[in-house]
Short mmCIF file of C-alpha atoms (C1' of nucleotides) in Angstrom, two decimals:
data_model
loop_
_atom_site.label_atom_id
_atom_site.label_comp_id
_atom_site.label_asym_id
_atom_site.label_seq_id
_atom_site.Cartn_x
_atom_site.Cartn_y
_atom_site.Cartn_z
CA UNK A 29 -38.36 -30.39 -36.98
CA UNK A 30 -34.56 -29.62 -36.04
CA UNK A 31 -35.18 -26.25 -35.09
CA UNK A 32 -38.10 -26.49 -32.36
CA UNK A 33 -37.39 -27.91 -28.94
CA UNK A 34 -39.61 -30.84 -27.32
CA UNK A 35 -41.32 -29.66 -24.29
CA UNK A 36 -38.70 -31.50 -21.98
CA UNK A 37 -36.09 -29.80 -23.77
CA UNK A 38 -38.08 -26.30 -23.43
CA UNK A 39 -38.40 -26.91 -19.52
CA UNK A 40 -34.90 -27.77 -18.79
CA UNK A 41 -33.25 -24.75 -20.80
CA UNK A 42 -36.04 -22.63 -18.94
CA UNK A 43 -34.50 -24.31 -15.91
CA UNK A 44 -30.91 -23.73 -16.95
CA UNK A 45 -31.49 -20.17 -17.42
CA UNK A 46 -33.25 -19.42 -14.53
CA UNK A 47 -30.68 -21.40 -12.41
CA UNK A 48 -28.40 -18.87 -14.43
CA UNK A 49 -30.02 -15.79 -12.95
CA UNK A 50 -31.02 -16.45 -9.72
CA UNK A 51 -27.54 -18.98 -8.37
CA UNK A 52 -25.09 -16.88 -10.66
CA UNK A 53 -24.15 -20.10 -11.84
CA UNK A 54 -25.02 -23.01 -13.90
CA UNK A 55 -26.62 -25.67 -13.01
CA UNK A 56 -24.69 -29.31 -12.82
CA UNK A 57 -26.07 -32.85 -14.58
CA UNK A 58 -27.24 -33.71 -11.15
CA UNK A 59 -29.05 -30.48 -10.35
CA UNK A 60 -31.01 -30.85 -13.29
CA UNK A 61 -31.76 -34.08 -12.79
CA UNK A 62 -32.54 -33.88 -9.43
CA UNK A 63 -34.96 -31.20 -10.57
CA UNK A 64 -36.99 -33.44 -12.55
CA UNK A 65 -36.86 -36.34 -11.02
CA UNK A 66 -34.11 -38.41 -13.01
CA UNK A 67 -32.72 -40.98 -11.34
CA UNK A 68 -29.72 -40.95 -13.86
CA UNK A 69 -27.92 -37.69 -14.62
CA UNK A 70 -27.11 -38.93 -18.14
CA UNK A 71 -30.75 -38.56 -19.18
CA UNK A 72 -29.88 -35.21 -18.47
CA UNK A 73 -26.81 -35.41 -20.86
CA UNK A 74 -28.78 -36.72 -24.07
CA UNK A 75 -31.86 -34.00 -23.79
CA UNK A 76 -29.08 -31.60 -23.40
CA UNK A 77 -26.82 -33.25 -26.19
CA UNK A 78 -30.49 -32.49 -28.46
CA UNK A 79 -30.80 -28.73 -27.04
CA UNK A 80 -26.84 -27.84 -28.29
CA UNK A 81 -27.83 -29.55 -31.77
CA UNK A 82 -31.06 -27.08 -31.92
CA UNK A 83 -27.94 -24.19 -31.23
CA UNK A 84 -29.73 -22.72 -27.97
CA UNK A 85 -27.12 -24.26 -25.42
CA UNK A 86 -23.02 -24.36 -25.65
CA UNK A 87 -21.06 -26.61 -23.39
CA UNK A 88 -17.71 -26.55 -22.42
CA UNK A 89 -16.47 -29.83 -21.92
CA UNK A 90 -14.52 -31.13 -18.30
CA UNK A 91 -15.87 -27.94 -16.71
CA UNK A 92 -17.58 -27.34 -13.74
CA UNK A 93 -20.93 -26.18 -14.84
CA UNK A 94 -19.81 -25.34 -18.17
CA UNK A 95 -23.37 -24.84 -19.58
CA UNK A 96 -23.92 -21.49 -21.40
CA UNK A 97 -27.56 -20.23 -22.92
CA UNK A 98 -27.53 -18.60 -26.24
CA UNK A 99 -29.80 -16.95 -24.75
CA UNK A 100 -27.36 -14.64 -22.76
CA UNK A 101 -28.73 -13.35 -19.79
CA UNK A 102 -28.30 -9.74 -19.49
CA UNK A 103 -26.90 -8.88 -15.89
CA UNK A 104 -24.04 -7.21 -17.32
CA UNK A 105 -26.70 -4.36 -18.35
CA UNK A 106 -28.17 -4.58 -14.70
CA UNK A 107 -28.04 -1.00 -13.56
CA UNK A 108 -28.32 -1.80 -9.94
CA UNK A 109 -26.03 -2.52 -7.19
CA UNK A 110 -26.44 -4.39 -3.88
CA UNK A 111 -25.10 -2.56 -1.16
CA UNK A 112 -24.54 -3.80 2.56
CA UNK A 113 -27.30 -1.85 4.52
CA UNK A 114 -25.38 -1.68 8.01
CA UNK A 115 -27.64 -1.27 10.98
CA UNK A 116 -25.87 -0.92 13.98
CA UNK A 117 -22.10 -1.11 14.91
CA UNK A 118 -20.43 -3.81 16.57
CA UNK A 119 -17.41 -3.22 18.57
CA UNK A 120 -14.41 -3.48 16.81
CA UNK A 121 -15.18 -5.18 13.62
CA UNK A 122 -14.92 -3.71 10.09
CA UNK A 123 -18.08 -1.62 9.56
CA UNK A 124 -18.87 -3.49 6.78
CA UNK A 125 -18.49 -6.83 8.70
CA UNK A 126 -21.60 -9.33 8.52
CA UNK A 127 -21.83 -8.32 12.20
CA UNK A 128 -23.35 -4.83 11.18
CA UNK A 129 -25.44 -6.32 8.41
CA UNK A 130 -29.31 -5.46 8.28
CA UNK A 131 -29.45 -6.81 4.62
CA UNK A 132 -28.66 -6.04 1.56
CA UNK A 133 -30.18 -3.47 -0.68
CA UNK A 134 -30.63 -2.37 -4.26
CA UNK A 135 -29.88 1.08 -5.52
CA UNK A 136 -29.21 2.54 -8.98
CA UNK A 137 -25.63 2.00 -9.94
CA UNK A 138 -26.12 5.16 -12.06
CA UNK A 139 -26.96 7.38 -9.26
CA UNK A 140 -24.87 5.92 -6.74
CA UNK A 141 -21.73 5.37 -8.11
CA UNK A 142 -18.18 3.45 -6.97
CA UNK A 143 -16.24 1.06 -5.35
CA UNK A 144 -17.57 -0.03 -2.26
CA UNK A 145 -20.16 1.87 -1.46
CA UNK A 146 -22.35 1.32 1.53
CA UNK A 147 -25.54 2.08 3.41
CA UNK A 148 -26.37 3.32 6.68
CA UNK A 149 -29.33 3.31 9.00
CA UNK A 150 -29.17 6.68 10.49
CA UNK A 151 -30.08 7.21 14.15
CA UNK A 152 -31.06 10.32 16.10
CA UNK A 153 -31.74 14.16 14.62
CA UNK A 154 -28.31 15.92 14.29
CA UNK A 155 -28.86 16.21 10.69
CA UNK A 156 -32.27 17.41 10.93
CA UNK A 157 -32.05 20.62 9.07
CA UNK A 158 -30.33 19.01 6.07
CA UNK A 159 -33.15 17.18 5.60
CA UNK A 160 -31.77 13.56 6.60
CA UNK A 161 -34.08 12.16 9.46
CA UNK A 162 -34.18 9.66 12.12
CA UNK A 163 -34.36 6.02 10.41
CA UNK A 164 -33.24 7.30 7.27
CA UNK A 165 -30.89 4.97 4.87
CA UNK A 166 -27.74 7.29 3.99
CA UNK A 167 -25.56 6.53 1.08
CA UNK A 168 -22.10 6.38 1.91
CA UNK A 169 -18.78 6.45 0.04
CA UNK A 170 -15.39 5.17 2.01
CA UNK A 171 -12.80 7.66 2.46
CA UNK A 172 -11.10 9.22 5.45
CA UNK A 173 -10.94 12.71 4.18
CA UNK A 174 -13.70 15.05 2.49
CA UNK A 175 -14.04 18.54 1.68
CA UNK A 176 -15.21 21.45 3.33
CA UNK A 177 -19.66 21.67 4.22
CA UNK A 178 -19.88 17.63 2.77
CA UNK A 179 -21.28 15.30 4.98
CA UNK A 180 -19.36 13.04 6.42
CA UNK A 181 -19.62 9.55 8.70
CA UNK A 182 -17.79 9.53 12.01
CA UNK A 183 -17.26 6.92 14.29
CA UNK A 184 -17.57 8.39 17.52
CA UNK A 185 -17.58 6.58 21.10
CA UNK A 186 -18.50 3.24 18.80
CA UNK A 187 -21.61 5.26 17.41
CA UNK A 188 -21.68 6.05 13.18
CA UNK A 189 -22.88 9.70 13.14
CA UNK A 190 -23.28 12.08 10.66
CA UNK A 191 -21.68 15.34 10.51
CA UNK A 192 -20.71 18.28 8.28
CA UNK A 193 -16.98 18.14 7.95
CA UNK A 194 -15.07 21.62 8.25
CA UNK A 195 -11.19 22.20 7.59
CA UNK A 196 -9.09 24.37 9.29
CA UNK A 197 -5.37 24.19 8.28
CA UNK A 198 -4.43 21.27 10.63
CA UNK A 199 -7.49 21.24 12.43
CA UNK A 200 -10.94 19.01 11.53
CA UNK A 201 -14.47 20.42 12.48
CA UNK A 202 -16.88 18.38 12.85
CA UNK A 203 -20.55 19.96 12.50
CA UNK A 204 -24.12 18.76 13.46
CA UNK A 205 -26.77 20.69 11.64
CA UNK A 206 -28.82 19.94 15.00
CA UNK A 207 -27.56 23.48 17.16
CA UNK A 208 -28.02 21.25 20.34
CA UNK A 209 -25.33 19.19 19.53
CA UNK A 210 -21.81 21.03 20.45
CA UNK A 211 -18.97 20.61 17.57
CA UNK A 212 -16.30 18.73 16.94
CA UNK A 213 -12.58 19.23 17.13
CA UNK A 214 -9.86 16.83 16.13
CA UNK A 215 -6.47 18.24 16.51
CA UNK A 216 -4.07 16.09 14.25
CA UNK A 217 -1.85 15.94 17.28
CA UNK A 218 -3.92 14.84 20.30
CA UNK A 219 -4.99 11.33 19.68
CA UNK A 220 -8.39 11.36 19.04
CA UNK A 221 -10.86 8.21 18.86
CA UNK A 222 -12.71 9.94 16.29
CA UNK A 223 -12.45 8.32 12.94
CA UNK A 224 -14.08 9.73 9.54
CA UNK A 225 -14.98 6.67 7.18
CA UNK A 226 -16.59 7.72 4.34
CA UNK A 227 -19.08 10.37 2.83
CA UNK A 228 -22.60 10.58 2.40
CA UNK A 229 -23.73 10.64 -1.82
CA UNK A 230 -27.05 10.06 -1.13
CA UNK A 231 -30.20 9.29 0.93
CA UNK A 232 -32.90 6.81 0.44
CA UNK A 233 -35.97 6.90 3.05
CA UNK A 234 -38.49 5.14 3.06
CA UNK A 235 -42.05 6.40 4.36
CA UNK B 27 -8.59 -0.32 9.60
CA UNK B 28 -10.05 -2.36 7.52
CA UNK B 29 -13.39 -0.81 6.72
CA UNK B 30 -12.57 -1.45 3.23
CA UNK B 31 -11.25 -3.67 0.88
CA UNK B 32 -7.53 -4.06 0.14
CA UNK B 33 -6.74 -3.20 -3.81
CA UNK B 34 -6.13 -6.66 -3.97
CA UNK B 35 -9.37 -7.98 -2.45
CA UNK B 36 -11.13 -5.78 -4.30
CA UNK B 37 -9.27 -6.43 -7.72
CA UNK B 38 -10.63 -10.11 -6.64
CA UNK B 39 -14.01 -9.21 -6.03
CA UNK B 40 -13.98 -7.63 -10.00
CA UNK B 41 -12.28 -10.17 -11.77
CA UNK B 42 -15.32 -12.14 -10.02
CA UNK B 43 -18.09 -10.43 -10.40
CA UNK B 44 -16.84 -10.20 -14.46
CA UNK B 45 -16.37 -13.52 -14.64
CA UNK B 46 -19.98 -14.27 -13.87
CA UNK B 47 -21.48 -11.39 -16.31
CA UNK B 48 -19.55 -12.36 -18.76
CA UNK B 49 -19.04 -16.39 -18.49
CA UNK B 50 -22.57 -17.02 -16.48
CA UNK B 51 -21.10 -19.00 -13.64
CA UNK B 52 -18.59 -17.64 -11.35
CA UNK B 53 -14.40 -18.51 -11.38
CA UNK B 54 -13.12 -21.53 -9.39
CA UNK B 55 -10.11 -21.13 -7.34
CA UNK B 56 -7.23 -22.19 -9.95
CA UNK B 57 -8.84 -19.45 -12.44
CA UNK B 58 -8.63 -17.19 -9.75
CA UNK B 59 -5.36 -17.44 -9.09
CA UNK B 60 -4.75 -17.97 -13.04
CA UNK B 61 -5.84 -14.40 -13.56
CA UNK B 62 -4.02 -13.33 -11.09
CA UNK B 63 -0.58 -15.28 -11.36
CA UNK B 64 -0.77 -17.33 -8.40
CA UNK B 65 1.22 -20.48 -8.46
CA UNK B 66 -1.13 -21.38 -5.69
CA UNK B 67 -5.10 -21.62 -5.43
CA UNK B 68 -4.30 -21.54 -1.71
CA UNK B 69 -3.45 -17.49 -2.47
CA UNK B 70 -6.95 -17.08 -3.11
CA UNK B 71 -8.68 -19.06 -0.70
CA UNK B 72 -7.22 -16.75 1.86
CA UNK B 73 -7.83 -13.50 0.11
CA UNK B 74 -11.58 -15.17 -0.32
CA UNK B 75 -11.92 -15.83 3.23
CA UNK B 76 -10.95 -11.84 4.27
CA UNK B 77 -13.41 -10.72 1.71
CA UNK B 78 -16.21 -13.04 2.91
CA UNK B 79 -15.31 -11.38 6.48
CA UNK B 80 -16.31 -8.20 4.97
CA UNK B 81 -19.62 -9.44 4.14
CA UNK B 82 -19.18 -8.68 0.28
CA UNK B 83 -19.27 -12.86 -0.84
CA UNK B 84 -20.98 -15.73 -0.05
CA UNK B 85 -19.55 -19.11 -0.60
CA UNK B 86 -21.62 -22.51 -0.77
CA UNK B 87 -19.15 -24.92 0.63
CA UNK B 88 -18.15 -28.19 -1.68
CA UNK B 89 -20.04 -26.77 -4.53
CA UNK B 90 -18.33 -26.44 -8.10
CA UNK B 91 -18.05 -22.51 -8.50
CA UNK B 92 -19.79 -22.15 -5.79
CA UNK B 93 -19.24 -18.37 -4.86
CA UNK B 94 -21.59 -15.46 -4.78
CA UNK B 95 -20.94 -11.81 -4.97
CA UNK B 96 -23.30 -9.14 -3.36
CA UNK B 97 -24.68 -8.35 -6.80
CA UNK B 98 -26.39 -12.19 -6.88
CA UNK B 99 -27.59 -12.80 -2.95
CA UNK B 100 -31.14 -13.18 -3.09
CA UNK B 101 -33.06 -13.24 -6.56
CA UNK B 102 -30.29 -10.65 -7.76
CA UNK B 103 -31.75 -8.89 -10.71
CA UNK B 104 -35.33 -9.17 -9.04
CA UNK B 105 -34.09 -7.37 -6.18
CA UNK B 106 -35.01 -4.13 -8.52
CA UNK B 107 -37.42 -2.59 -10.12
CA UNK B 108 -36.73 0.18 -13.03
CA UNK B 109 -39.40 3.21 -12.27
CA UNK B 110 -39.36 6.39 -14.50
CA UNK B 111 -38.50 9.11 -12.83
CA UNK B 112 -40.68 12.15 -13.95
CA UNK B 113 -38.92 15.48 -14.66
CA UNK B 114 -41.53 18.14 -15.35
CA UNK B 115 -44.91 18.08 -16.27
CA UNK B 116 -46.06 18.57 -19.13
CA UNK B 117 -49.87 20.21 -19.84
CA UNK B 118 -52.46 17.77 -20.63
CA UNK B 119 -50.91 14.82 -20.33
CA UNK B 120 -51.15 11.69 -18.04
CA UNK B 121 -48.44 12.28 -15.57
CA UNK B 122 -46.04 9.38 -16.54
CA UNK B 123 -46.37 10.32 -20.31
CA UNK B 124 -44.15 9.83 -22.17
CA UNK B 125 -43.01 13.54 -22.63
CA UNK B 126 -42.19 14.14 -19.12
CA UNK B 127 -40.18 10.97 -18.47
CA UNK B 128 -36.64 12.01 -17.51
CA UNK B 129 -35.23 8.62 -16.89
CA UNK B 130 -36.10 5.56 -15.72
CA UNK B 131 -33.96 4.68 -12.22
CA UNK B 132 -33.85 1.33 -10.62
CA UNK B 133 -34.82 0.90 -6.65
CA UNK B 134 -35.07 -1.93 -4.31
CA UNK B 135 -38.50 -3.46 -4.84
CA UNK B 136 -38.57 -4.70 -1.26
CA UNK B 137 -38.32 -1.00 0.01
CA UNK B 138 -40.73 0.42 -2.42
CA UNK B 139 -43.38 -1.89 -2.83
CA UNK B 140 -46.54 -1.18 -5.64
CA UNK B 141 -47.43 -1.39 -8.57
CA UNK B 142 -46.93 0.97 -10.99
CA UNK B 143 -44.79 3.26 -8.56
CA UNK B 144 -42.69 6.18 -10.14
CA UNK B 145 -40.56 8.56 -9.45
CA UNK B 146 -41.00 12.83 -9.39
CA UNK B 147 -38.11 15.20 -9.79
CA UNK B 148 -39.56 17.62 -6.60
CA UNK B 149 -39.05 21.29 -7.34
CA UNK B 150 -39.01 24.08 -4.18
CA UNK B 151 -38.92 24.17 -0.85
CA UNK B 152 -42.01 23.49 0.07
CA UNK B 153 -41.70 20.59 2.24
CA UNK B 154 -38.45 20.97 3.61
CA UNK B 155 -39.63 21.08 7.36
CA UNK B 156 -40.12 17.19 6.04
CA UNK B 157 -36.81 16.67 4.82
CA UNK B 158 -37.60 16.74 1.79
CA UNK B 159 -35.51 19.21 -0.47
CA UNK B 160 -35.62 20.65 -3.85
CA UNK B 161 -34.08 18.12 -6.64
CA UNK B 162 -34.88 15.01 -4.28
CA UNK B 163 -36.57 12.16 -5.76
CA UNK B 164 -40.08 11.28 -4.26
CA UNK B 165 -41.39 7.41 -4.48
CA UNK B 166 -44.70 7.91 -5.55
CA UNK B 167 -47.70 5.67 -5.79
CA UNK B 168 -50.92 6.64 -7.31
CA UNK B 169 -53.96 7.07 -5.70
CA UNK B 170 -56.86 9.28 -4.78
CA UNK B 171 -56.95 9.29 -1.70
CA UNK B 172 -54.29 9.26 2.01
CA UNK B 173 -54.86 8.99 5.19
CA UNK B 174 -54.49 12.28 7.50
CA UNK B 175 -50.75 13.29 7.53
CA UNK B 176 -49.95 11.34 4.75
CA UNK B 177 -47.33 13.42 2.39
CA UNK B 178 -49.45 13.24 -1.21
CA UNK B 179 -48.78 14.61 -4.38
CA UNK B 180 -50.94 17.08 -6.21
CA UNK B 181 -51.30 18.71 -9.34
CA UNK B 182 -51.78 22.55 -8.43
CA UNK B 183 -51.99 24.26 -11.72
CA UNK B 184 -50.03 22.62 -13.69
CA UNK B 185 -47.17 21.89 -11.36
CA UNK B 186 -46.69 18.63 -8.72
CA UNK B 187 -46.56 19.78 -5.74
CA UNK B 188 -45.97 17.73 -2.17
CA UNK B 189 -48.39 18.82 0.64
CA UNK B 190 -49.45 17.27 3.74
CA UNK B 191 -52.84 15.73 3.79
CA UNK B 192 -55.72 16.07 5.97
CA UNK B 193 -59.66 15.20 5.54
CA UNK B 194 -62.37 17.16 7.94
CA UNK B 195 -65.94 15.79 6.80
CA UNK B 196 -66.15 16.61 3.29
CA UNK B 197 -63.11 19.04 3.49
CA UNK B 198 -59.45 18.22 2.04
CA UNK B 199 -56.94 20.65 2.85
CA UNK B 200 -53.70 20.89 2.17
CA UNK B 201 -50.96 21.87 3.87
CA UNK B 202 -46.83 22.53 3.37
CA UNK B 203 -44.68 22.14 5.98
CA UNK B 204 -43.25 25.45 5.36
CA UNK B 205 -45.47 27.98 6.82
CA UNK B 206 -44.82 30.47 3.97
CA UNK B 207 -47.59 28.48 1.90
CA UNK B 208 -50.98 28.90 2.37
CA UNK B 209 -53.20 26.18 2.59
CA UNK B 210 -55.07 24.68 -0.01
CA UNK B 211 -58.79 23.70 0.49
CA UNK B 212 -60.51 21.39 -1.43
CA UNK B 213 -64.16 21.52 -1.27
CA UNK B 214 -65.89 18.81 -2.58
CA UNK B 215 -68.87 20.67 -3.97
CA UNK B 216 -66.63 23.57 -5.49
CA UNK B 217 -65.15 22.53 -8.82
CA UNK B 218 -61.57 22.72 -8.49
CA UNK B 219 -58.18 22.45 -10.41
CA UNK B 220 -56.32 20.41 -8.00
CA UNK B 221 -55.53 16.82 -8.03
CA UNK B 222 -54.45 14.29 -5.97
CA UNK B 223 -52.23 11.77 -8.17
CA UNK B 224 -50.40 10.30 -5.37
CA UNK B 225 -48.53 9.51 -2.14
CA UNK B 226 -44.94 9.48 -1.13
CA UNK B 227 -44.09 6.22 0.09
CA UNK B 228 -40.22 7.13 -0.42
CA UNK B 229 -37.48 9.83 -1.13
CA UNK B 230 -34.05 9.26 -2.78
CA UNK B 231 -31.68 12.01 -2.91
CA UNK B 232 -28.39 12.27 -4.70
CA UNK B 233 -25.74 14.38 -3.00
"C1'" DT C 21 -44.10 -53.71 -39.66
"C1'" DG C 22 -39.85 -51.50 -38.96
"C1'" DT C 23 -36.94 -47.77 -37.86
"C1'" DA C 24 -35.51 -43.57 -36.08
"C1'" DA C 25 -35.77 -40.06 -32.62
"C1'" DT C 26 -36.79 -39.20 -27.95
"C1'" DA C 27 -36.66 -40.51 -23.09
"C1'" DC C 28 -34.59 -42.89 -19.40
"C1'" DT C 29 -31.55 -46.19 -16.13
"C1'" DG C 30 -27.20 -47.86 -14.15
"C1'" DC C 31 -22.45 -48.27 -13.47
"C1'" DA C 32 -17.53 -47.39 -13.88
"C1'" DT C 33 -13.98 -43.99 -14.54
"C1'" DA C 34 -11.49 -39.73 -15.37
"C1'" DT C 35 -11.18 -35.01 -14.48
"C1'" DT C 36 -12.16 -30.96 -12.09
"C1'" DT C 37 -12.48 -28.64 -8.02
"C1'" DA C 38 -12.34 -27.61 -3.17
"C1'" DC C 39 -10.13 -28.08 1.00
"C1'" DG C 40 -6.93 -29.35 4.88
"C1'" DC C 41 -2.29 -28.96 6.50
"C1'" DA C 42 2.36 -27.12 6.77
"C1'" DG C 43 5.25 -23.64 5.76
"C1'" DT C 44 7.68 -18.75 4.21
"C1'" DA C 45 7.82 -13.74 3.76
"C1'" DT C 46 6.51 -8.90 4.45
"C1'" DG C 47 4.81 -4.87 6.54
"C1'" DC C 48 2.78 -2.68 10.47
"C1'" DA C 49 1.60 -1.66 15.09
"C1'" DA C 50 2.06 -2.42 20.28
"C1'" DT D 24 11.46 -7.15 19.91
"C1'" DT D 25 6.86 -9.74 19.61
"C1'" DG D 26 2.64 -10.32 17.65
"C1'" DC D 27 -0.66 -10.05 13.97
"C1'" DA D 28 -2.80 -9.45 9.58
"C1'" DT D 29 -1.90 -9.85 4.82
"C1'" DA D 30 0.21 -12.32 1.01
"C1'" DC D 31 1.90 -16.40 -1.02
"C1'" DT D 32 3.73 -21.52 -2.07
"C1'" DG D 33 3.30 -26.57 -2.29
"C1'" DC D 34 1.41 -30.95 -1.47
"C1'" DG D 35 -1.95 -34.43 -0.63
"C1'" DT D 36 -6.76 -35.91 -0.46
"C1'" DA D 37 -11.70 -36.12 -0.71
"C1'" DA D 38 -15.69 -34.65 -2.78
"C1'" DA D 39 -18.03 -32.91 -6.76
"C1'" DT D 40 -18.77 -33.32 -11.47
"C1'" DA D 41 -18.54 -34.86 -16.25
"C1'" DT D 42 -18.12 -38.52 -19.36
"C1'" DG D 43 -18.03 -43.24 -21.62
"C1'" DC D 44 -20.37 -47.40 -22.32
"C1'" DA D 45 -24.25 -50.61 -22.34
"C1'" DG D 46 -28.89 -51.20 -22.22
"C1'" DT D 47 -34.56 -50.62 -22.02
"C1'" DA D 48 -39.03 -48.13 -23.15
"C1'" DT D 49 -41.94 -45.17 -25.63
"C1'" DT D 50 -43.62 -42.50 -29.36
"C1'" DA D 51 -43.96 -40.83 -34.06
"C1'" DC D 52 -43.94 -41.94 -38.58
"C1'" DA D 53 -43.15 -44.03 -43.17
#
DNA sequence: TGTAATACTGCATATTTACGCAGTATGCAA
DNA sequence: TTGCATACTGCGTAAATATGCAGTATTACA
């Protein structure tokens, strides 16, 4: 009889866990009892008092939601990432700023890997013949420098464009694959309001 | 220019996102600035607030624990869906058999919608007036059938290929977009070799 | 019948936690 | 220099949250 949970027992540690995955966080007395209806949070306590006897729930006493599922919820095996999708560019503000933000997206942490990555809605051809198109979702790593023929993101006139990046001693060339588009030179001594902020590592379109 | 996160923001952002795979409810403030060595949680309500600028965490004011990292906005793990991604093909067998799975990736199931969806491994140049290039991933969903210009995938002795597709009457024909393929006529009263398995409804590409 | 386990209410209290305010220090750019 | 963003301390307070105690029904079962 000890080892089988009661129906009410069943639906709140369905409820716990769930809260689990979809908050990020455990739920508190009140949550749960607001859930189903209880008018006192303590009837709460004794089903969950029953549910840690069965061995299915731990608690960690005077913490803030300090429920834990044996159950244990695998998002450390998750092998995707949410990445900002940034659609256009506000005026001076971080490109990642919630300004930019279209939403958020999910990609394979596998295939796109490291620290904060991003993605960006890509306007206009210039990148045509390297197969990235207009309204394309480009993968981008942060970094200010690159190497020679990668792809790179430039803020130019306020405008996030792609371009192949070139190196010549002291001097940058920037690239369009688009011939109708003239390059790009940044001289490391004229001040230039160019700005490279990261690298494309990948494309995602959707048709 | 603070595109990115400073080492210590993002050091933050970790120990975070950690504590919630690994406890199942995010840090408060005082843990934070436990981790970290901060005689104040006032350290890390600061650092919080820049990072929150940045767009990478959400915070549900007067909650217990009541921040959220990218990785949990929305339904977090249900944000993805794991397809296979198919390598080659294999004669004789169903296309998502077993024998030619190369992996299964994981991709944003609002962007690439349908059931039983996978993923193909696309081989030449075939499409490349497209953008599509050789060793991109194509987001495929079965069917029969497209629609006239609709990028499909078919099974052309032995091999998937991506052509264009167009219906005249009873006709199908199939075109690439590179002109150095000839097209491919389907005659619905001629027994032929070549199926249709699918349509692109997405590309990812690693660079 | 009685008794034990489950299911629930209500209230008071202690602890945890978040937050507001005031201040210091450092590096960096105009 | 000034100004500004980052980085940090310390204190006080209010809200959120957990817990202790006392009690009532209901159901299952011996």
């Amino acid at each position: 009889m000890a080892t089988v949970l009661t129906q009410k027992q069943r639906a709140i540690l369905d409820f716990i866990n769930l809260h689990i995955q979809t908050e990020g966080r455990p739920p508190t007395l009140k949550e749960i009892a607001k859930r189903f209806g209880y008018a006192s949070d303590n009837s709460v306590r004794t089903h969950l008092r029953l549910i840690h006897k069965k061995g299915l729930l731990k608690k960690e006493p005077n913490k803030a939601r300090g429920l834990k599922t044996s159950e244990f919820f695998g998002i450390s095996s998750l092998n995707s990432v949410n990445i900002p999708l940034i659609g256009t560019i506000a005026a001076g503000k971080p490109i990642t700023a919630l300004e930019n933000l279209e939403k958020y997206i999910s990609v394979d942490r596998e295939l796109f890997k490291g620290n904060d990555i991003f993605a960006l809605r890509i306007k206009g051809d210039s990148m045509k013949g390297a197969g990235i198109n207009d309204g394309d979702i480009a993968i981008i790593h942060p970094q200010n420098d690159a190497e020679n023929g990668e792809i790179v993101v430039a803020i130019i006139e306020e405008e996030a464009t792609l371009k192949y990046f070139y190196k010549e001693g002291d001097r940058v060339i920037l690239k369009a694959s688009n011939p109708l588009y003239a390059d790009i030179n940044i001289d490391s001594t004229s001040g230039s309001d160019v700005k490279i902020i990261g690298k494309v590592i990948g494309l995602i379109r959707k048709l």
